[in-house]
Amino acid sequence: MYHDSVSFPVYCRECWWGDGWDASSYARDYDFNKSFFEQFSELLKVVPRLALFQRNIVNSDYSNMVVESKNVYLSHSVTQKSENVFYSKSVDASRDIFDSLNIINGSENLYENVEAQGNYNSQYLLLCRGVLDSYYCVDCINCSSCFMSYNLRNKQFNIRNKQYTREGYLKELEKLNFKSHQAREALQGEFEEIKKKAIYRFGNITKCVDVTGNNLLNVKNAKDCFEIYEAENCKFCYRALYVKDCMDFTFGGWSELCYEYVTGSINNYNVKFSSNAFSVRDADYADYCMDCNSIFGCIGLKKKENAILN
């Protein structure tokens, strides 16, 4: 994810996590004749970085921001033991996902889904939750075997918002022959019209209290937050899971008391003005530090404590 022109070395995953180097070798004494930021900038220019942010992954070399997942390809921000994810973004605890965005809550076997919660074996769904065996649907909840429908609740065997018997539904699907590429091209045009007909909620907000933003699930007391789940007391956060008391925070989870944090926060506590850290506690101005406590202005440290400028 770094341009060739960067001044610092960029290591592959195995090299960066390996024991062949130690970020402490880049340590320097604090110079009271220079500002801290000048010295921190100098350190930023020399300490090696990880080419792609990956941890505890299997067969997922061509992916970024992936944690505890398997078989992920050309996808970004995939977590919680997701598996078989291709060309997708923001996928949590789901598997067999293709060309999709914002997929959570154990979704499985999806293609071209956007904002999915607990969907199964479905294609071309937008803002659907708990939907099974369906195609080309918008804002359907707890539905199964629906086709080209919108704003349905607890329905089954619907085509274009018309109720069918099971036998009638299957017979109509056979007539459509939507498995051919030519038929799908025509159906895509109809789906675009369905999107225009559908009625949309002001925000995709579920089981939340005192919140503003969008794509929120089980969140309490949050302001201007987007794509956050299982969170409390947050402000100006994006793509955050299981976080509490965080502000100006993006791409992280299982963390508390974080401020001005960008990218890759996992299991952190009281971390500020930092990025790309795992299991870090009581840290300011840290970048790519793992399993560290009480650090200030450090880069690339692993299992260290009480450090300044490495």
CSV table of C-alpha atoms in Angstrom, one decimal:
chain,number,residue,atom,x,y,z
A,1,MET,CA,0.0,0.0,0.0
A,2,TYR,CA,3.1,2.3,-0.1
A,3,HIS,CA,4.5,4.1,-3.1
A,4,ASP,CA,7.9,3.2,-4.4
A,5,SER,CA,9.2,6.7,-3.4
A,6,VAL,CA,8.7,6.3,0.4
A,7,SER,CA,11.9,6.8,2.4
A,8,PHE,CA,11.5,3.9,4.8
A,9,PRO,CA,11.9,0.2,4.0
A,10,VAL,CA,8.7,-1.9,3.4
A,11,TYR,CA,8.8,-5.5,4.6
A,12,CYS,CA,6.6,-8.4,3.6
A,13,ARG,CA,4.4,-9.9,6.3
A,14,GLU,CA,6.8,-12.7,7.3
A,15,CYS,CA,9.8,-10.4,7.5
A,16,TRP,CA,8.1,-7.7,9.5
A,17,TRP,CA,6.6,-10.1,12.0
A,18,GLY,CA,9.8,-12.2,12.2
A,19,ASP,CA,12.7,-11.9,14.6
A,20,GLY,CA,15.2,-10.8,12.0
A,21,TRP,CA,15.0,-7.1,13.0
A,22,ASP,CA,14.2,-5.0,16.1
A,23,ALA,CA,12.7,-1.5,15.9
A,24,SER,CA,14.7,-0.7,19.0
A,25,SER,CA,17.8,-0.5,16.8
A,26,TYR,CA,16.4,2.8,15.4
A,27,ALA,CA,16.1,4.3,18.9
A,28,ARG,CA,17.5,7.8,19.5
A,29,ASP,CA,17.9,10.0,22.5
A,30,TYR,CA,15.5,12.9,22.9
A,31,ASP,CA,17.0,16.1,21.6
A,32,PHE,CA,15.7,19.1,23.7
A,33,ASN,CA,17.0,21.5,21.0
A,34,LYS,CA,14.5,20.1,18.5
A,35,SER,CA,10.7,19.9,18.7
A,36,PHE,CA,9.2,16.5,19.3
A,37,PHE,CA,7.4,16.5,16.0
A,38,GLU,CA,10.7,17.1,14.1
A,39,GLN,CA,12.3,14.1,15.8
A,40,PHE,CA,9.2,11.9,15.3
A,41,SER,CA,9.2,12.8,11.6
A,42,GLU,CA,12.8,11.7,11.3
A,43,LEU,CA,12.0,8.4,12.9
A,44,LEU,CA,9.0,8.0,10.6
A,45,LYS,CA,11.3,8.2,7.6
A,46,VAL,CA,13.6,5.3,8.6
A,47,VAL,CA,11.7,2.6,10.5
A,48,PRO,CA,10.4,-0.3,8.3
A,49,ARG,CA,6.7,-0.7,7.8
A,50,LEU,CA,4.5,-3.7,7.0
A,51,ALA,CA,3.6,-3.8,3.3
A,52,LEU,CA,0.0,-4.8,4.0
A,53,PHE,CA,-1.8,-4.7,7.3
A,54,GLN,CA,-2.6,-8.4,8.0
A,55,ARG,CA,-2.6,-10.5,11.1
A,56,ASN,CA,-3.5,-14.2,11.7
A,57,ILE,CA,-4.6,-14.8,8.2
A,58,VAL,CA,-4.5,-17.9,5.9
A,59,ASN,CA,-4.1,-17.7,2.1
A,60,SER,CA,-4.9,-14.0,1.9
A,61,ASP,CA,-1.7,-12.4,0.5
A,62,TYR,CA,-3.6,-10.1,-1.9
A,63,SER,CA,-5.7,-8.2,0.7
A,64,ASN,CA,-5.3,-5.4,3.2
A,65,MET,CA,-6.6,-4.6,6.6
A,66,VAL,CA,-7.4,-8.3,7.2
A,67,VAL,CA,-7.5,-9.9,10.6
A,68,GLU,CA,-8.2,-13.5,11.6
A,69,SER,CA,-9.6,-14.5,8.3
A,70,LYS,CA,-9.0,-17.1,5.5
A,71,ASN,CA,-9.0,-17.1,1.7
A,72,VAL,CA,-9.4,-13.4,1.2
A,73,TYR,CA,-8.6,-12.0,-2.3
A,74,LEU,CA,-8.4,-8.3,-3.4
A,75,SER,CA,-10.6,-7.2,-0.5
A,76,HIS,CA,-10.2,-4.6,2.2
A,77,SER,CA,-11.2,-4.6,5.9
A,78,VAL,CA,-12.2,-8.2,6.5
A,79,THR,CA,-12.4,-9.5,10.1
A,80,GLN,CA,-13.9,-11.9,12.7
A,81,LYS,CA,-13.0,-15.2,11.1
A,82,SER,CA,-14.5,-14.4,7.7
A,83,GLU,CA,-13.7,-16.9,5.0
A,84,ASN,CA,-13.7,-17.0,1.2
A,85,VAL,CA,-14.1,-13.3,0.5
A,86,PHE,CA,-13.4,-11.9,-3.0
A,87,TYR,CA,-13.4,-8.3,-4.3
A,88,SER,CA,-15.3,-7.0,-1.3
A,89,LYS,CA,-15.0,-4.3,1.4
A,90,SER,CA,-15.9,-4.2,5.1
A,91,VAL,CA,-16.8,-7.9,5.8
A,92,ASP,CA,-17.2,-9.2,9.3
A,93,ALA,CA,-18.0,-12.8,10.5
A,94,SER,CA,-19.2,-13.9,7.1
A,95,ARG,CA,-18.1,-16.4,4.4
A,96,ASP,CA,-18.4,-17.0,0.7
A,97,ILE,CA,-18.8,-13.3,-0.2
A,98,PHE,CA,-18.2,-11.9,-3.7
A,99,ASP,CA,-18.3,-8.3,-5.0
A,100,SER,CA,-20.0,-7.0,-1.9
A,101,LEU,CA,-19.9,-4.1,0.6
A,102,ASN,CA,-20.6,-3.9,4.3
A,103,ILE,CA,-21.5,-7.5,5.1
A,104,ILE,CA,-22.0,-8.5,8.7
A,105,ASN,CA,-23.7,-10.9,11.2
A,106,GLY,CA,-22.8,-14.3,9.7
A,107,SER,CA,-23.9,-13.6,6.1
A,108,GLU,CA,-23.0,-16.4,3.7
A,109,ASN,CA,-23.0,-17.2,0.0
A,110,LEU,CA,-23.6,-13.7,-1.3
A,111,TYR,CA,-22.9,-11.9,-4.6
A,112,GLU,CA,-23.4,-8.2,-5.2
A,113,ASN,CA,-24.8,-7.4,-1.8
A,114,VAL,CA,-24.6,-3.9,-0.2
A,115,GLU,CA,-25.4,-3.4,3.5
A,116,ALA,CA,-26.2,-7.0,4.4
A,117,GLN,CA,-27.0,-8.3,7.8
A,118,GLY,CA,-27.4,-12.1,8.2
A,119,ASN,CA,-28.3,-12.7,4.5
A,120,TYR,CA,-27.8,-16.2,2.9
A,121,ASN,CA,-27.6,-17.5,-0.6
A,122,SER,CA,-28.7,-14.3,-2.3
A,123,GLN,CA,-27.6,-12.0,-5.1
A,124,TYR,CA,-28.1,-8.3,-5.9
A,125,LEU,CA,-29.5,-7.2,-2.6
A,126,LEU,CA,-29.5,-3.6,-1.2
A,127,LEU,CA,-30.2,-2.8,2.5
A,128,CYS,CA,-31.6,-6.2,3.3
A,129,ARG,CA,-31.5,-8.0,6.6
A,130,GLY,CA,-32.2,-11.7,7.3
A,131,VAL,CA,-33.0,-12.5,3.7
A,132,LEU,CA,-32.5,-16.0,2.2
A,133,ASP,CA,-32.5,-17.3,-1.3
A,134,SER,CA,-33.5,-14.0,-3.0
A,135,TYR,CA,-32.5,-11.9,-6.0
A,136,TYR,CA,-32.7,-8.2,-6.9
A,137,CYS,CA,-34.3,-6.9,-3.7
A,138,VAL,CA,-34.2,-3.6,-1.8
A,139,ASP,CA,-34.9,-3.0,1.9
A,140,CYS,CA,-36.4,-6.4,2.6
A,141,ILE,CA,-36.2,-7.8,6.1
A,142,ASN,CA,-36.7,-11.4,7.3
A,143,CYS,CA,-37.8,-12.6,3.8
A,144,SER,CA,-37.0,-15.7,1.8
A,145,SER,CA,-37.4,-16.7,-1.9
A,146,CYS,CA,-38.2,-13.2,-3.2
A,147,PHE,CA,-37.3,-11.7,-6.6
A,148,MET,CA,-37.2,-8.1,-7.8
A,149,SER,CA,-39.1,-6.9,-4.7
A,150,TYR,CA,-38.7,-4.0,-2.3
A,151,ASN,CA,-39.8,-2.9,1.2
A,152,LEU,CA,-41.1,-6.3,2.1
A,153,ARG,CA,-41.3,-7.6,5.7
A,154,ASN,CA,-41.6,-11.3,6.7
A,155,LYS,CA,-42.6,-12.4,3.2
A,156,GLN,CA,-41.9,-15.5,1.1
A,157,PHE,CA,-42.3,-16.4,-2.5
A,158,ASN,CA,-42.8,-12.9,-3.9
A,159,ILE,CA,-42.0,-11.7,-7.4
A,160,ARG,CA,-42.1,-8.0,-8.1
A,161,ASN,CA,-44.0,-7.6,-4.7
A,162,LYS,CA,-46.7,-10.1,-5.8
A,163,GLN,CA,-47.4,-13.1,-3.6
A,164,TYR,CA,-47.1,-16.6,-5.2
A,165,THR,CA,-47.4,-20.1,-4.0
A,166,ARG,CA,-44.1,-22.1,-3.8
A,167,GLU,CA,-44.9,-23.9,-7.0
A,168,GLY,CA,-45.9,-20.8,-8.8
A,169,TYR,CA,-42.8,-19.0,-7.6
A,170,LEU,CA,-40.5,-21.7,-8.9
A,171,LYS,CA,-42.4,-21.9,-12.2
A,172,GLU,CA,-42.0,-18.1,-12.8
A,173,LEU,CA,-38.3,-18.2,-12.0
A,174,GLU,CA,-37.8,-20.9,-14.6
A,175,LYS,CA,-39.4,-18.6,-17.2
A,176,LEU,CA,-37.1,-15.8,-16.3
A,177,ASN,CA,-34.0,-17.9,-17.0
A,178,PHE,CA,-31.9,-15.2,-15.2
A,179,LYS,CA,-28.9,-17.5,-15.1
A,180,SER,CA,-27.8,-16.3,-18.6
A,181,HIS,CA,-25.6,-13.2,-19.0
A,182,GLN,CA,-28.0,-11.7,-21.5
A,183,ALA,CA,-31.0,-12.1,-19.1
A,184,ARG,CA,-29.1,-10.6,-16.2
A,185,GLU,CA,-28.2,-7.5,-18.3
A,186,ALA,CA,-31.9,-6.9,-18.8
A,187,LEU,CA,-32.8,-7.6,-15.2
A,188,GLN,CA,-30.1,-5.2,-14.0
A,189,GLY,CA,-32.0,-2.4,-15.8
A,190,GLU,CA,-35.2,-3.4,-14.1
A,191,PHE,CA,-33.4,-3.5,-10.8
A,192,GLU,CA,-32.3,0.1,-11.3
A,193,GLU,CA,-35.9,1.1,-11.6
A,194,ILE,CA,-36.8,-0.9,-8.5
A,195,LYS,CA,-34.3,1.1,-6.6
A,196,LYS,CA,-36.1,4.3,-7.6
A,197,LYS,CA,-39.4,3.0,-6.5
A,198,ALA,CA,-38.3,1.7,-3.1
A,199,ILE,CA,-38.9,3.8,0.0
A,200,TYR,CA,-35.8,4.3,2.1
A,201,ARG,CA,-35.3,5.0,5.7
A,202,PHE,CA,-33.3,8.1,6.6
A,203,GLY,CA,-30.5,5.8,7.9
A,204,ASN,CA,-29.6,2.1,8.2
A,205,ILE,CA,-29.8,2.1,12.0
A,206,THR,CA,-30.8,-1.0,14.1
A,207,LYS,CA,-31.1,-1.4,17.8
A,208,CYS,CA,-29.5,1.9,18.7
A,209,VAL,CA,-30.1,4.6,21.3
A,210,ASP,CA,-29.3,8.3,21.0
A,211,VAL,CA,-27.2,8.1,17.8
A,212,THR,CA,-26.7,10.0,14.6
A,213,GLY,CA,-25.0,8.7,11.4
A,214,ASN,CA,-25.6,5.6,9.3
A,215,ASN,CA,-25.0,1.9,9.2
A,216,LEU,CA,-25.2,1.5,13.0
A,217,LEU,CA,-26.0,-1.7,14.9
A,218,ASN,CA,-26.3,-2.1,18.6
A,219,VAL,CA,-24.8,1.4,19.3
A,220,LYS,CA,-25.5,3.7,22.2
A,221,ASN,CA,-24.7,7.4,22.5
A,222,ALA,CA,-22.9,8.1,19.3
A,223,LYS,CA,-22.6,11.2,17.2
A,224,ASP,CA,-21.9,11.4,13.5
A,225,CYS,CA,-20.7,7.7,13.3
A,226,PHE,CA,-20.8,5.5,10.3
A,227,GLU,CA,-20.4,1.7,10.0
A,228,ILE,CA,-19.9,1.0,13.6
A,229,TYR,CA,-21.4,-1.9,15.5
A,230,GLU,CA,-21.6,-2.9,19.2
A,231,ALA,CA,-20.3,0.5,20.4
A,232,GLU,CA,-20.9,3.1,23.1
A,233,ASN,CA,-20.0,6.7,23.7
A,234,CYS,CA,-18.4,7.4,20.4
A,235,LYS,CA,-18.1,10.5,18.2
A,236,PHE,CA,-16.9,11.0,14.6
A,237,CYS,CA,-16.0,7.3,14.2
A,238,TYR,CA,-16.0,5.2,11.0
A,239,ARG,CA,-15.7,1.4,10.6
A,240,ALA,CA,-15.4,0.5,14.2
A,241,LEU,CA,-16.5,-2.7,16.1
A,242,TYR,CA,-16.8,-3.3,19.8
A,243,VAL,CA,-15.4,0.1,20.8
A,244,LYS,CA,-16.2,2.4,23.7
A,245,ASP,CA,-15.4,6.0,24.6
A,246,CYS,CA,-13.7,6.8,21.3
A,247,MET,CA,-13.5,9.9,19.2
A,248,ASP,CA,-12.1,10.6,15.7
A,249,PHE,CA,-11.5,6.9,15.2
A,250,THR,CA,-11.4,4.9,12.0
A,251,PHE,CA,-10.9,1.2,11.1
A,252,GLY,CA,-10.6,-0.6,14.5
A,253,GLY,CA,-12.2,-2.7,17.1
A,254,TRP,CA,-12.2,-4.1,20.6
A,255,SER,CA,-10.7,-0.8,21.9
A,256,GLU,CA,-11.5,1.8,24.5
A,257,LEU,CA,-10.5,5.4,25.2
A,258,CYS,CA,-8.9,6.1,21.8
A,259,TYR,CA,-8.7,9.5,20.2
A,260,GLU,CA,-7.4,10.7,16.8
A,261,TYR,CA,-6.7,7.1,15.8
A,262,VAL,CA,-6.4,6.0,12.1
A,263,THR,CA,-6.4,2.5,10.8
A,264,GLY,CA,-5.9,-0.9,12.4
A,265,SER,CA,-6.7,-0.5,16.1
A,266,ILE,CA,-7.3,-3.9,17.7
A,267,ASN,CA,-7.4,-4.4,21.5
A,268,ASN,CA,-6.1,-1.0,22.4
A,269,TYR,CA,-6.7,1.1,25.5
A,270,ASN,CA,-6.0,4.8,26.1
A,271,VAL,CA,-4.2,5.3,22.7
A,272,LYS,CA,-4.1,8.7,21.1
A,273,PHE,CA,-2.7,10.3,17.8
A,274,SER,CA,-1.7,6.8,16.6
A,275,SER,CA,-2.3,4.3,13.8
A,276,ASN,CA,-1.8,0.6,13.1
A,277,ALA,CA,-1.5,-0.9,16.6
A,278,PHE,CA,-2.4,-4.2,18.2
A,279,SER,CA,-2.8,-4.7,21.9
A,280,VAL,CA,-1.3,-1.3,22.9
A,281,ARG,CA,-2.0,0.5,26.1
A,282,ASP,CA,-1.3,4.0,27.3
A,283,ALA,CA,0.4,5.3,24.1
A,284,ASP,CA,0.6,8.5,22.2
A,285,TYR,CA,2.0,9.0,18.7
A,286,ALA,CA,2.5,5.3,18.0
A,287,ASP,CA,2.7,3.7,14.6
A,288,TYR,CA,2.8,0.0,13.8
A,289,CYS,CA,3.4,-1.0,17.5
A,290,MET,CA,2.3,-4.3,18.8
A,291,ASP,CA,1.8,-5.6,22.4
A,292,CYS,CA,3.3,-2.5,24.0
A,293,ASN,CA,2.6,-0.4,27.1
A,294,SER,CA,3.4,3.2,28.0
A,295,ILE,CA,5.1,4.3,24.8
A,296,PHE,CA,5.4,7.8,23.3
A,297,GLY,CA,6.5,8.6,19.7
A,298,CYS,CA,7.4,5.1,18.8
A,299,ILE,CA,7.3,3.1,15.5
A,300,GLY,CA,7.4,-0.6,14.8
A,301,LEU,CA,7.9,-1.8,18.4
A,302,LYS,CA,6.9,-5.2,19.5
A,303,LYS,CA,6.4,-6.3,23.2
A,304,LYS,CA,8.1,-3.2,24.7
A,305,GLU,CA,7.2,-0.7,27.4
A,306,ASN,CA,8.2,2.6,28.8
A,307,ALA,CA,9.8,3.8,25.5
A,308,ILE,CA,10.2,7.2,23.9
A,309,LEU,CA,11.3,7.5,20.2
A,310,ASN,CA,12.0,3.7,20.3
